[in-house]
XYZ file of C-alpha atoms in Angstrom:
173
model
C 38.930 14.561 -24.752
C 35.751 13.531 -22.887
C 35.874 10.891 -20.248
C 32.851 8.803 -19.510
C 32.055 8.042 -15.899
C 33.110 4.635 -14.742
C 30.227 2.174 -14.582
C 29.693 0.469 -11.273
C 28.499 -3.097 -11.322
C 25.564 -3.794 -9.038
C 26.609 -6.183 -6.312
C 25.160 -7.537 -3.087
C 27.092 -5.127 -0.875
C 25.645 -2.108 -2.727
C 22.132 -3.601 -2.426
C 22.611 -4.075 1.321
C 23.880 -0.508 1.684
C 20.864 0.829 -0.209
C 18.477 -1.271 1.908
C 20.040 0.057 5.125
C 19.600 3.628 3.880
C 15.877 2.974 3.363
C 15.548 1.992 7.034
C 16.980 5.314 8.245
C 14.790 8.168 9.377
C 15.148 11.785 8.300
C 14.130 14.530 10.709
C 11.737 17.319 9.760
C 11.399 20.296 12.091
C 7.835 21.232 12.905
C 6.440 24.606 13.928
C 9.000 26.736 15.709
C 11.634 24.020 15.624
C 10.841 22.640 19.057
C 9.223 19.489 17.619
C 10.523 17.109 14.989
C 8.956 14.257 13.108
C 11.105 11.375 11.947
C 10.131 9.939 8.589
C 11.435 7.827 5.740
C 12.494 10.104 2.923
C 12.256 7.211 0.468
C 9.544 4.555 0.860
C 10.870 1.004 0.836
C 9.059 -1.691 -1.103
C 8.923 -3.766 2.094
C 6.979 -1.104 4.006
C 4.712 -0.454 1.010
C 3.873 -4.172 0.963
C 3.193 -4.125 4.716
C 0.898 -1.129 4.202
C -0.944 -2.880 1.350
C -1.352 -6.023 3.452
C -2.911 -4.052 6.291
C -5.128 -2.164 3.843
C -6.336 -5.446 2.326
C -6.988 -6.990 5.755
C -8.948 -3.930 6.893
C -11.025 -3.735 3.710
C -11.852 -7.426 4.102
C -12.684 -6.933 7.809
C -14.829 -3.909 6.921
C -16.805 -5.984 4.404
C -17.170 -9.045 6.672
C -18.353 -6.998 9.656
C -20.439 -4.560 7.587
C -18.787 -1.540 9.202
C -19.510 0.698 6.226
C -16.157 2.423 6.025
C -14.541 2.792 2.579
C -17.953 3.707 1.173
C -16.469 6.369 -1.110
C -13.214 7.360 -2.760
C -12.512 10.137 -0.238
C -12.648 7.739 2.742
C -10.457 5.263 0.901
C -7.751 7.788 -0.038
C -7.837 9.405 3.404
C -7.342 5.981 4.985
C -4.449 5.194 2.616
C -2.891 8.560 3.510
C -3.273 7.689 7.197
C -1.501 4.366 6.565
C 1.291 6.240 4.791
C 1.753 8.360 7.919
C 1.606 5.216 10.036
C 4.170 3.249 8.041
C 6.616 5.957 7.028
C 7.007 7.975 10.238
C 8.155 7.267 13.760
C 4.466 7.289 14.754
C 4.326 3.673 13.570
C 5.390 2.504 17.033
C 2.383 4.299 18.561
C -0.020 2.762 16.012
C 1.386 -0.786 16.064
C -1.116 -3.655 15.692
C -4.131 -1.357 15.563
C -7.495 -2.632 14.353
C -9.566 -0.923 11.674
C -11.642 0.755 14.375
C -8.482 1.902 16.196
C -7.028 3.248 12.957
C -10.226 5.149 12.145
C -10.148 6.756 15.611
C -6.459 7.615 15.221
C -7.134 9.023 11.753
C -9.998 11.201 13.009
C -7.837 12.535 15.852
C -4.902 13.202 13.528
C -7.152 14.851 10.924
C -8.421 17.312 13.563
C -4.891 18.671 13.852
C -2.761 20.497 11.324
C -0.354 17.572 11.191
C -2.315 15.371 8.795
C -2.055 17.936 5.974
C 1.432 18.965 7.012
C 2.781 15.471 6.315
C 1.641 15.679 2.699
C 2.407 19.357 2.124
C 5.787 19.684 3.857
C 7.191 16.302 4.845
C 6.664 13.514 2.309
C 7.988 13.738 -1.226
C 5.027 13.603 -3.653
C 6.668 10.904 -5.781
C 6.990 8.659 -2.713
C 3.285 9.029 -1.878
C 2.516 8.356 -5.543
C 4.445 5.058 -5.337
C 1.898 3.747 -2.821
C -1.075 4.697 -4.996
C 0.671 3.217 -8.061
C 1.015 -0.120 -6.222
C -2.693 0.003 -5.363
C -3.546 0.661 -9.031
C -1.275 -2.187 -10.117
C -3.082 -4.534 -7.722
C -6.473 -3.356 -9.001
C -5.386 -4.051 -12.572
C -4.079 -7.494 -11.633
C -7.317 -8.356 -9.822
C -9.323 -7.229 -12.866
C -7.182 -9.441 -15.147
C -7.658 -12.420 -12.829
C -11.425 -11.806 -12.708
C -11.552 -11.630 -16.524
C -9.526 -14.829 -16.801
C -11.835 -16.601 -14.344
C -14.886 -15.457 -16.328
C -13.322 -16.719 -19.558
C -12.435 -20.070 -17.975
C -15.992 -20.465 -16.634
C -17.388 -19.681 -20.074
C -15.015 -22.163 -21.758
C -15.899 -24.839 -19.212
C -19.579 -24.158 -19.688
C -19.191 -24.589 -23.460
C -17.298 -27.854 -22.999
C -19.918 -29.240 -20.639
C -22.549 -28.693 -23.342
C -20.698 -31.155 -25.581
C -22.282 -34.658 -25.311
C -18.972 -36.520 -24.927
C -17.951 -34.294 -21.999
C -21.366 -34.612 -20.381
C -21.125 -38.384 -20.692
C -17.639 -38.428 -19.213
C -18.818 -36.543 -16.142
C -22.303 -38.118 -16.215
C -23.920 -34.678 -16.405
C -27.150 -35.858 -18.068
């Protein structure tokens, strides 16, 4: 006779326990074992949102100040990877409240070392890194839908304004 595993009902206590686990660091030994990096084994939605907020602010700042960063896909993905290191390791405390220019300098310094690649080859789980890029793609899709909706609304409004009774109402003669 087969027994089926007992189903556990999701409750607030189990959600809190899971959330606390996401805040914990895991240690990864580097090199000969004399150095360790602390990192989040699983990426929390909260930290992903913080990362996306900083990314958005820095892209906006880049555009407003005509810095010229993010000019190609490689720079963009490298910067996102840097933010992943920033948000999901204990290095976050060292990088706290850094500007776009500061982050670029930190990224360049980190990229000169073996550690930048090491994070993505040996430390982070690929599916966790993928979660960040999935959220970026979801945002891109949402922005495209909003842009399409705005275009459609402008077109509809334009058509309505061409109608004489609407023009009269708004005195658009």
